[in-house]
XYZ file of C-alpha atoms in Angstrom:
616
model
C -39.799 -25.660 38.679
C -37.817 -27.484 36.004
C -34.558 -26.127 34.622
C -33.319 -26.410 31.056
C -30.736 -29.179 30.877
C -27.219 -28.085 29.915
C -26.358 -28.614 26.262
C -24.326 -31.776 25.766
C -22.509 -31.822 22.406
C -22.379 -34.991 20.362
C -18.738 -34.176 19.570
C -16.731 -32.643 22.391
C -13.808 -31.908 20.058
C -15.622 -29.422 17.809
C -18.606 -28.726 20.098
C -20.897 -29.552 17.149
C -19.753 -26.349 15.436
C -21.316 -24.168 18.149
C -18.151 -22.124 18.553
C -19.233 -18.487 18.675
C -16.300 -16.278 17.747
C -13.754 -18.282 19.716
C -13.680 -21.935 20.748
C -10.388 -23.625 21.604
C -9.793 -27.358 21.559
C -6.647 -29.486 22.008
C -7.074 -32.916 20.430
C -4.165 -35.138 19.543
C -3.972 -36.113 15.863
C -5.075 -39.632 16.858
C -8.176 -38.274 18.631
C -9.056 -35.994 15.747
C -8.678 -38.822 13.244
C -10.781 -41.164 15.385
C -13.633 -38.639 15.126
C -13.669 -38.696 11.301
C -16.194 -41.566 10.904
C -18.720 -40.020 13.307
C -18.219 -36.233 12.887
C -18.101 -34.561 9.478
C -16.841 -31.271 10.943
C -13.848 -32.997 12.561
C -13.265 -34.790 9.245
C -13.258 -31.423 7.457
C -10.822 -29.972 10.009
C -8.500 -32.989 9.599
C -8.474 -32.792 5.796
C -8.202 -28.990 5.918
C -5.039 -29.154 8.025
C -3.672 -31.845 5.736
C -4.337 -29.672 2.688
C -2.007 -26.797 3.619
C 1.802 -26.546 3.953
C 3.110 -28.082 7.171
C -0.130 -29.907 7.818
C 1.263 -33.384 7.157
C 4.021 -32.789 9.711
C 1.564 -31.517 12.326
C -0.712 -34.524 11.885
C 2.252 -36.924 12.050
C 3.353 -35.482 15.405
C 1.530 -37.262 18.299
C 1.388 -34.148 20.502
C -1.856 -32.214 20.972
C -2.815 -29.679 18.311
C -3.942 -26.249 19.476
C -7.053 -25.571 17.351
C -9.109 -22.400 17.566
C -12.488 -22.297 15.815
C -14.396 -19.101 15.231
C -17.456 -17.943 13.342
C -17.513 -14.292 12.283
C -20.047 -12.357 10.256
C -20.497 -12.080 7.414
C -20.174 -15.767 6.610
C -16.843 -16.950 7.970
C -16.020 -20.181 9.760
C -12.284 -19.910 10.396
C -9.985 -22.675 11.654
C -6.598 -21.729 13.104
C -4.154 -24.334 14.228
C -0.618 -24.768 15.561
C 1.410 -26.088 18.481
C 1.597 -23.036 20.737
C -0.846 -22.566 23.593
C 0.277 -19.063 24.547
C 0.092 -16.995 21.345
C -3.241 -15.581 20.254
C -2.179 -15.664 16.619
C -1.837 -19.146 15.178
C -0.636 -19.861 11.648
C -1.819 -20.989 9.259
C -5.586 -20.831 8.992
C -8.318 -21.829 6.602
C -12.004 -21.151 6.109
C -14.729 -23.784 5.709
C -17.567 -22.922 3.341
C -20.446 -24.849 1.838
C -22.579 -24.395 -1.257
C -26.334 -24.651 -1.602
C -27.851 -27.879 -0.381
C -30.574 -29.194 1.863
C -29.696 -29.732 5.509
C -31.634 -32.372 7.374
C -32.267 -31.963 11.086
C -29.479 -34.401 11.892
C -26.860 -32.448 9.960
C -25.814 -30.599 13.122
C -22.165 -30.276 12.079
C -22.950 -27.910 9.170
C -25.439 -25.488 10.606
C -22.728 -22.974 11.569
C -20.717 -23.340 8.344
C -22.024 -20.491 6.167
C -23.307 -20.633 2.635
C -20.794 -18.741 0.495
C -20.006 -18.474 -3.211
C -17.090 -20.581 -4.400
C -14.310 -18.661 -6.137
C -14.137 -19.963 -9.706
C -10.612 -20.937 -10.866
C -11.194 -18.816 -13.996
C -11.163 -15.063 -13.208
C -13.584 -14.162 -16.017
C -16.082 -16.974 -15.495
C -19.667 -15.878 -16.349
C -20.824 -15.589 -12.691
C -17.828 -13.365 -11.886
C -18.455 -11.099 -14.871
C -22.106 -10.814 -13.896
C -21.148 -9.837 -10.344
C -18.644 -7.240 -11.599
C -21.154 -5.680 -13.983
C -23.625 -5.428 -11.092
C -21.068 -3.699 -8.875
C -20.271 -1.159 -11.603
C -23.952 -0.557 -12.350
C -24.901 -0.173 -8.687
C -22.011 2.218 -8.117
C -23.087 4.488 -10.974
C -26.742 4.482 -9.972
C -26.565 4.638 -6.176
C -23.286 6.200 -5.037
C -23.483 9.946 -4.630
C -19.718 10.508 -4.373
C -18.916 8.295 -7.360
C -21.259 10.297 -9.628
C -19.494 13.582 -8.888
C -16.379 12.955 -10.968
C -15.712 15.253 -13.914
C -15.718 14.124 -17.526
C -12.222 13.872 -18.981
C -10.732 12.445 -22.164
C -6.943 11.846 -22.318
C -4.864 13.085 -25.248
C -4.386 9.517 -26.475
C -6.331 6.287 -26.056
C -6.143 2.744 -27.373
C -9.233 2.009 -29.488
C -10.267 -1.654 -29.184
C -12.925 -1.313 -31.853
C -16.727 -1.493 -31.745
C -16.985 -5.300 -31.519
C -15.798 -7.832 -28.958
C -14.585 -10.435 -31.447
C -11.582 -8.616 -32.902
C -8.123 -8.802 -31.320
C -6.066 -5.962 -32.806
C -6.507 -2.315 -31.817
C -5.303 1.129 -32.919
C -3.724 4.055 -31.095
C -5.823 7.226 -31.211
C -3.588 10.294 -31.361
C -6.634 12.551 -31.600
C -9.369 11.819 -29.059
C -11.515 14.889 -29.653
C -14.292 12.738 -31.104
C -14.403 10.226 -28.221
C -17.689 10.386 -26.332
C -17.659 7.007 -24.566
C -16.050 6.303 -21.165
C -12.606 4.712 -21.038
C -10.679 2.323 -18.802
C -7.188 2.849 -17.378
C -4.604 0.190 -16.504
C -2.480 0.151 -13.340
C 0.376 -2.368 -13.552
C 3.955 -3.137 -12.571
C 6.774 -2.356 -14.937
C 9.489 -4.992 -15.222
C 10.494 -7.996 -17.282
C 10.812 -7.885 -21.058
C 10.550 -4.371 -22.488
C 7.109 -4.432 -24.086
C 5.694 -3.527 -27.438
C 5.100 0.198 -26.850
C 4.842 3.612 -28.450
C 8.104 5.148 -29.649
C 8.734 8.092 -31.916
C 9.748 5.625 -34.644
C 6.573 3.450 -34.567
C 3.872 5.874 -33.477
C 2.347 6.212 -36.953
C 2.347 2.434 -37.391
C 0.507 1.944 -34.083
C -2.086 4.489 -35.168
C -2.879 2.048 -37.966
C -2.615 -1.211 -35.994
C -1.609 -2.555 -32.564
C -0.897 -6.252 -33.072
C -2.543 -8.212 -30.236
C 0.004 -11.038 -30.466
C 2.911 -8.601 -30.056
C 1.534 -7.408 -26.723
C 2.908 -8.486 -23.351
C 0.594 -10.780 -21.360
C -0.484 -7.958 -19.052
C -1.649 -5.867 -21.997
C -3.359 -8.807 -23.698
C -5.252 -9.478 -20.472
C -6.188 -5.791 -20.161
C -7.608 -5.828 -23.707
C -9.572 -8.978 -22.844
C -11.065 -7.528 -19.639
C -12.037 -4.284 -21.382
C -13.821 -6.152 -24.164
C -15.602 -8.557 -21.789
C -16.889 -5.566 -19.823
C -17.974 -3.830 -23.065
C -15.511 -0.932 -23.025
C -14.076 0.281 -26.318
C -11.295 2.567 -25.088
C -8.426 1.972 -22.667
C -5.532 4.142 -21.458
C -2.201 2.313 -21.021
C 0.897 4.345 -20.184
C 3.179 2.332 -22.497
C 1.032 3.250 -25.498
C -0.469 6.602 -24.557
C 2.871 8.225 -23.647
C 5.650 8.253 -26.243
C 8.279 6.377 -24.274
C 11.414 7.874 -25.830
C 10.139 11.468 -25.975
C 11.084 13.309 -22.771
C 8.955 16.331 -23.569
C 5.894 14.176 -24.186
C 6.543 12.363 -20.891
C 6.750 15.711 -19.070
C 3.532 16.902 -20.680
C 1.577 13.719 -19.944
C 2.915 13.451 -16.382
C 1.113 16.682 -15.505
C -2.177 15.008 -16.492
C -1.951 11.760 -14.479
C -4.420 12.972 -11.844
C -6.952 13.700 -14.589
C -6.290 10.406 -16.414
C -6.976 8.146 -13.436
C -9.716 10.211 -11.798
C -11.409 10.612 -15.183
C -11.392 6.907 -16.068
C -14.739 5.174 -15.728
C -12.900 2.168 -14.282
C -9.268 1.237 -13.586
C -7.974 -2.303 -14.066
C -5.446 -3.213 -11.374
C -3.059 -6.003 -12.432
C -2.334 -6.529 -8.724
C -1.065 -10.121 -8.898
C 1.493 -9.486 -11.638
C 5.031 -8.259 -10.901
C 6.050 -7.613 -14.534
C 4.764 -7.067 -18.069
C 5.106 -10.775 -18.866
C 3.111 -12.494 -16.121
C -0.450 -11.574 -16.987
C -3.208 -11.377 -14.387
C -5.919 -13.729 -15.664
C -4.175 -16.932 -14.627
C -5.750 -19.943 -12.934
C -6.634 -19.493 -9.239
C -6.553 -22.152 -6.534
C -8.330 -20.440 -3.672
C -11.047 -22.986 -2.874
C -10.541 -26.770 -2.774
C -13.434 -29.200 -2.525
C -13.365 -31.723 0.319
C -14.996 -34.942 -0.863
C -16.887 -37.227 1.509
C -18.724 -39.704 -0.775
C -22.126 -40.651 0.587
C -21.796 -38.534 3.739
C -22.817 -35.039 2.638
C -26.466 -33.989 2.407
C -27.919 -33.999 -1.146
C -26.650 -31.095 -3.254
C -24.223 -29.913 -0.598
C -20.538 -29.419 -1.268
C -17.882 -28.494 1.280
C -14.807 -26.435 0.422
C -11.697 -25.354 2.257
C -10.323 -21.888 1.525
C -6.812 -20.594 2.183
C -7.565 -18.074 4.917
C -3.962 -16.937 5.381
C -3.590 -16.051 1.706
C -6.800 -14.035 1.796
C -5.753 -12.256 4.991
C -2.501 -11.165 3.359
C -4.395 -9.987 0.289
C -6.816 -8.064 2.483
C -3.851 -6.287 4.067
C -3.168 -4.929 0.605
C -6.812 -3.963 0.203
C -6.326 -1.924 3.379
C -3.497 -0.158 1.536
C -0.772 -1.961 3.436
C 1.906 -3.412 1.098
C 1.257 -7.127 0.560
C 3.598 -9.869 -0.658
C 0.594 -11.494 -2.371
C -0.056 -8.432 -4.542
C 3.150 -7.025 -6.085
C 1.341 -3.964 -7.431
C 0.406 -2.899 -3.881
C 4.140 -2.617 -3.139
C 4.822 -0.217 -6.020
C 4.986 3.535 -5.453
C 3.510 4.544 -8.813
C 0.430 2.409 -8.154
C -0.290 4.238 -4.888
C -1.526 7.408 -6.581
C -3.192 5.478 -9.392
C -5.321 3.651 -6.866
C -6.179 6.605 -4.658
C -7.240 8.758 -7.609
C -9.297 6.141 -9.462
C -13.038 6.430 -8.910
C -13.600 2.689 -9.519
C -11.066 -0.116 -9.565
C -11.023 -3.863 -10.157
C -8.084 -5.671 -8.542
C -7.100 -8.984 -10.105
C -5.400 -10.959 -7.333
C -3.999 -14.480 -7.075
C -6.870 -15.478 -4.809
C -9.851 -13.420 -5.967
C -11.169 -10.261 -7.624
C -11.924 -7.136 -5.598
C -14.009 -4.158 -6.722
C -13.700 -0.830 -4.940
C -15.028 2.653 -5.491
C -15.418 5.868 -3.502
C -18.098 4.379 -1.266
C -17.896 0.589 -1.263
C -15.659 -2.454 -1.353
C -16.667 -5.875 -2.674
C -14.605 -9.059 -2.461
C -15.300 -12.124 -4.563
C -14.668 -14.268 -1.472
C -17.606 -12.669 0.332
C -15.532 -12.114 3.498
C -15.024 -8.392 3.010
C -17.785 -6.180 1.683
C -17.131 -2.737 3.147
C -14.419 -0.305 4.232
C -15.263 -0.972 7.890
C -11.860 -2.528 8.657
C -9.872 -0.456 6.180
C -7.457 2.098 7.580
C -6.962 3.846 4.248
C -10.315 3.994 2.484
C -11.231 6.868 0.166
C -12.860 8.937 2.920
C -9.732 8.624 5.056
C -7.639 9.627 2.034
C -9.644 12.810 1.649
C -9.012 13.740 5.298
C -5.358 12.597 5.479
C -2.535 15.018 6.151
C 0.233 15.340 3.616
C 2.650 13.639 6.018
C 0.322 10.619 6.361
C 0.105 10.240 2.593
C 3.877 10.474 2.164
C 4.474 7.868 4.902
C 2.236 5.462 2.981
C 3.868 6.333 -0.339
C 7.496 5.842 0.730
C 6.714 2.391 2.152
C 6.479 1.247 -1.479
C 9.159 0.500 -4.055
C 10.467 2.569 -6.955
C 12.612 1.180 -9.763
C 14.190 4.570 -10.486
C 15.015 7.033 -7.657
C 14.412 9.922 -10.062
C 10.711 8.990 -10.022
C 10.416 9.859 -6.319
C 8.627 13.170 -6.890
C 6.877 12.340 -10.208
C 5.268 9.168 -8.781
C 3.382 11.182 -6.148
C 2.867 14.309 -8.252
C -0.734 13.418 -9.170
C -1.675 13.156 -5.478
C 0.162 16.424 -4.779
C -1.772 18.077 -7.591
C -5.041 16.691 -6.212
C -4.162 17.713 -2.636
C -5.128 21.164 -1.399
C -1.645 22.713 -1.411
C -2.309 26.056 0.212
C 0.561 28.404 -0.507
C 2.477 26.103 -2.844
C 4.760 23.086 -2.990
C 8.487 22.922 -2.231
C 10.111 19.715 -3.535
C 7.737 17.350 -1.722
C 6.816 19.689 1.163
C 3.813 21.957 1.594
C 4.492 25.660 1.922
C 1.640 26.095 4.417
C 3.098 23.608 6.932
C 6.734 23.774 5.922
C 8.265 23.587 9.399
C 6.330 20.520 10.488
C 6.952 18.965 7.036
C 10.697 19.437 7.557
C 10.637 17.255 10.699
C 10.749 13.886 8.955
C 13.081 11.166 10.138
C 14.240 7.835 8.728
C 11.957 5.035 9.881
C 13.277 1.768 11.281
C 13.257 -0.871 8.495
C 10.519 -3.485 8.843
C 9.280 -6.318 6.665
C 5.701 -6.735 5.419
C 4.779 -8.406 8.712
C 6.014 -5.474 10.808
C 9.171 -7.171 12.080
C 12.436 -5.228 12.361
C 14.970 -6.190 9.706
C 18.760 -5.987 9.709
C 18.861 -3.670 6.701
C 21.563 -1.033 6.860
C 20.582 2.635 7.225
C 19.818 4.159 3.831
C 21.836 6.370 1.563
C 21.143 9.120 -0.889
C 20.742 8.150 -4.561
C 23.728 8.555 -6.853
C 21.747 11.009 -8.990
C 20.185 14.253 -7.809
C 16.537 13.859 -6.814
C 15.754 16.631 -4.315
C 17.367 19.037 -1.832
C 18.527 17.374 1.404
C 15.777 19.053 3.443
C 13.201 17.000 1.507
C 12.193 13.413 2.338
C 12.496 12.755 -1.401
C 16.286 13.127 -1.184
C 16.727 9.773 0.517
C 15.927 6.175 -0.421
C 14.114 5.101 2.737
C 10.858 4.932 4.578
C 10.322 8.046 6.643
C 8.004 9.124 9.417
C 7.172 12.385 11.107
C 7.773 13.342 14.703
C 4.418 12.735 16.361
C 2.448 15.057 18.584
C 3.330 18.226 16.676
C -0.124 19.697 17.347
C 1.262 21.093 20.618
C 4.246 22.736 18.941
C 4.556 26.146 17.351
C 7.165 27.174 14.742
C 9.974 29.351 16.088
C 11.569 29.787 12.662
C 10.659 31.948 9.725
C 11.087 31.264 6.023
C 13.184 33.992 4.453
C 13.543 32.649 0.940
C 13.369 29.524 -1.201
C 13.918 28.536 -4.787
C 13.279 25.273 -6.632
C 14.523 24.618 -10.159
C 11.941 22.493 -11.970
C 12.936 20.125 -14.761
C 9.611 20.904 -16.360
C 8.694 24.567 -15.745
C 5.021 23.722 -16.365
C 4.900 21.124 -13.592
C 5.476 22.465 -10.056
C 4.890 18.948 -8.645
C 7.335 17.114 -10.891
C 11.087 16.386 -10.808
C 13.538 19.071 -9.704
C 17.169 19.713 -10.581
C 18.142 22.055 -7.745
C 16.756 23.948 -4.791
C 17.258 25.590 -1.423
C 15.425 27.154 1.502
C 16.713 29.917 3.756
C 15.234 29.871 7.244
C 15.932 31.978 10.333
C 15.754 30.621 13.866
C 17.605 29.550 17.055
C 20.952 27.955 16.164
C 23.482 26.015 18.280
C 26.917 24.668 17.387
C 27.445 21.055 18.501
C 29.663 17.991 18.112
C 29.031 14.270 18.384
C 29.775 12.884 21.853
C 30.133 9.292 20.577
C 30.195 7.587 17.210
C 26.629 7.054 15.935
C 25.182 3.561 16.294
C 22.105 1.676 15.159
C 19.493 1.399 17.893
C 16.097 -0.254 17.268
C 16.647 0.023 13.533
C 17.581 3.717 13.434
C 21.024 5.309 13.193
C 21.229 7.607 16.204
C 23.774 10.168 17.330
C 24.268 12.021 20.617
C 25.331 15.667 20.457
C 26.733 18.125 23.014
C 27.141 21.924 22.840
C 30.629 22.908 21.769
C 31.030 25.200 24.756
C 29.875 22.588 27.314
C 31.365 19.172 26.503
C 31.245 18.027 30.148
C 27.491 18.416 30.704
C 25.972 15.146 29.386
C 22.550 16.034 30.778
C 22.350 18.733 28.141
C 22.948 16.287 25.306
C 20.527 15.939 22.409
C 19.721 12.712 20.529
C 19.011 12.702 16.799
C 18.131 10.204 14.099
C 20.682 10.518 11.304
C 19.673 10.267 7.674
C 22.502 8.134 6.251
C 25.698 6.260 7.127
C 27.660 9.229 5.812
C 28.229 10.573 9.324
C 30.789 13.245 10.242
C 33.924 12.599 12.370
C 33.558 13.242 16.102
C 35.460 16.533 15.992
C 33.298 18.021 13.215
C 31.439 21.192 14.151
C 27.750 20.772 13.312
C 24.707 23.016 13.562
C 21.329 22.468 15.205
C 18.439 24.706 14.260
C 15.193 24.622 16.207
C 12.087 24.568 14.013
C 9.275 24.052 16.531
C 8.866 24.565 20.269
C 6.335 22.875 22.541
C 3.626 25.180 23.829
C 2.843 23.370 27.092
C 4.949 23.499 30.235
C 7.503 20.897 29.002
C 8.982 23.386 26.503
C 10.707 20.775 24.362
C 12.144 21.499 20.938
C 12.379 19.707 17.601
C 14.700 20.604 14.780
C 17.353 19.635 12.256
C 21.014 18.615 12.347
C 22.989 20.431 9.651
C 26.498 20.150 8.231
C 28.130 23.118 6.534
C 29.203 22.475 2.949
C 31.046 25.735 2.377
C 30.460 29.361 3.153
C 29.011 29.881 -0.322
C 27.009 26.661 -0.654
C 25.242 26.671 2.703
C 24.264 23.568 4.708
C 23.043 20.059 4.089
C 20.641 18.262 6.359
C 22.046 15.106 8.012
C 19.415 14.348 10.651
C 16.463 15.322 12.811
C 16.393 15.768 16.593
C 13.355 15.682 18.852
C 12.234 16.524 22.383
C 15.353 18.521 23.281
C 14.967 20.402 26.562
C 14.670 24.115 26.123
C 17.621 24.626 28.476
C 19.886 23.033 25.877
C 19.350 26.110 23.732
C 19.980 28.752 26.396
C 23.083 29.867 24.490
C 21.424 29.742 21.043
C 21.627 32.699 18.711
C 19.154 33.688 16.015
C 20.735 33.116 12.612
C 19.785 32.553 8.995
C 20.846 29.283 7.344
C 20.462 28.095 3.783
C 19.803 24.353 3.333
C 20.406 22.824 -0.091
């Protein structure tokens, strides 16, 4: 009986491209270069490394290069390289792709390099526009969830005119006659203050919006709308009178309707200001030229895999340094509420809707790897949404509540809304704590603990009162509230908008209360400012101490009498408690929150008394 002979690759360095999802090789630069004349795949790997930052230095160093090759569906042949042999993650990486061409039987090096579309340097190249129109058409025809959205027309729209050849537009102050769908724009504010609607020029803009007076972002938005055959577009700078506070209040209550009602939202994701524009030249794919060596009609390209990975982090609703808009708080609700969205990125264009995700690069075509797709959004808790929201940046602290108000309005707020907290789950909502500061890559930073804004934003019991990322104490499903809400009052800046900015507020709750003092001065530990507290009557029993995360650096002196109030108690046999650290302001003003404690043993509270406290 004969046995099949073991496969013997022609090139041991790259294994003839038969790499599966992980093949590791360790050639020296000299060995890799020596393979170039006889192995096109090794030649592509050499020139790919050389193409990206740091590659020249790596190839000039005689030591072995740690190269990991992998082929993943759909259509990815990824090359990672570096010096380490212990870390699974190597930086940087690139992807090899090829275009249509005939492969002869001897072209063994290319059989595992997938056929993929090349990303055109011009964002609105004809093939890209055709692909976008197809995505929009397929979404409208085939997606059940995307067809359910209600019809809505904003109070104002920019009318681009019936033809695609004109440049100027007009502001419509009366949209009652509009029957066609409209676009919306999501973009970063910043840079030069743009041509916009003011009380003084509103009538003039209703006659003419001069295209050449527009910022680059708005010019690009007009261009995209016209190329996709839309006549109307909603842009905040034009459709809200910027120096009219009452108009801003009125329109802010309609943001959920504006973005959910738009047929499509344009996301200027790559632009960090009004001035940058988002239709600039892209350098995602670079052709590797091997004259006379490639099969007829075949072209080979190298693609910046690291840049795309960082962009895809943003697509997964994680803030990305390659997409400034994904780092902005206002854009969070605009994206979640939009039924369809086109993201213009530095590397590619991405289309997403309620049911699907399409990337121009062809490497990501579903929500399979996305932690925060639309279905997850619909099932998220309020705390999960807020944690995502506060990881993004706001220019003005006073926008903290307005910039999430559309999501709050869209969320099922059973029982009402209390300055960023839900009435139904108030006691678990109160148990937020300041999160350790981390960069976009998840690494701890040396940033100082946060402070409260210099202007009033929210009562201290609300996460909105502090300029910081926050998180909630986990595992609260096994806890039950031991407090009761006696009273609350929130003063709204706009009485018609319960989800908007507030000017004052308090809650009065009743529950187990203990008087405590700090045992030591608070210190930063693993990125959080932590304090250790002991009961006033038992300063010599350290085993009864409670740890808490403090909200700001404004910590009280060691001899200050503070108050702990238990909000929730564990229902299993551990009987641990979670609650708040409070500091009395005055007998008439009540208390302010200064921190949150967790997992305190029930015995700590054996001397607690039931009291009512008012937190402002």
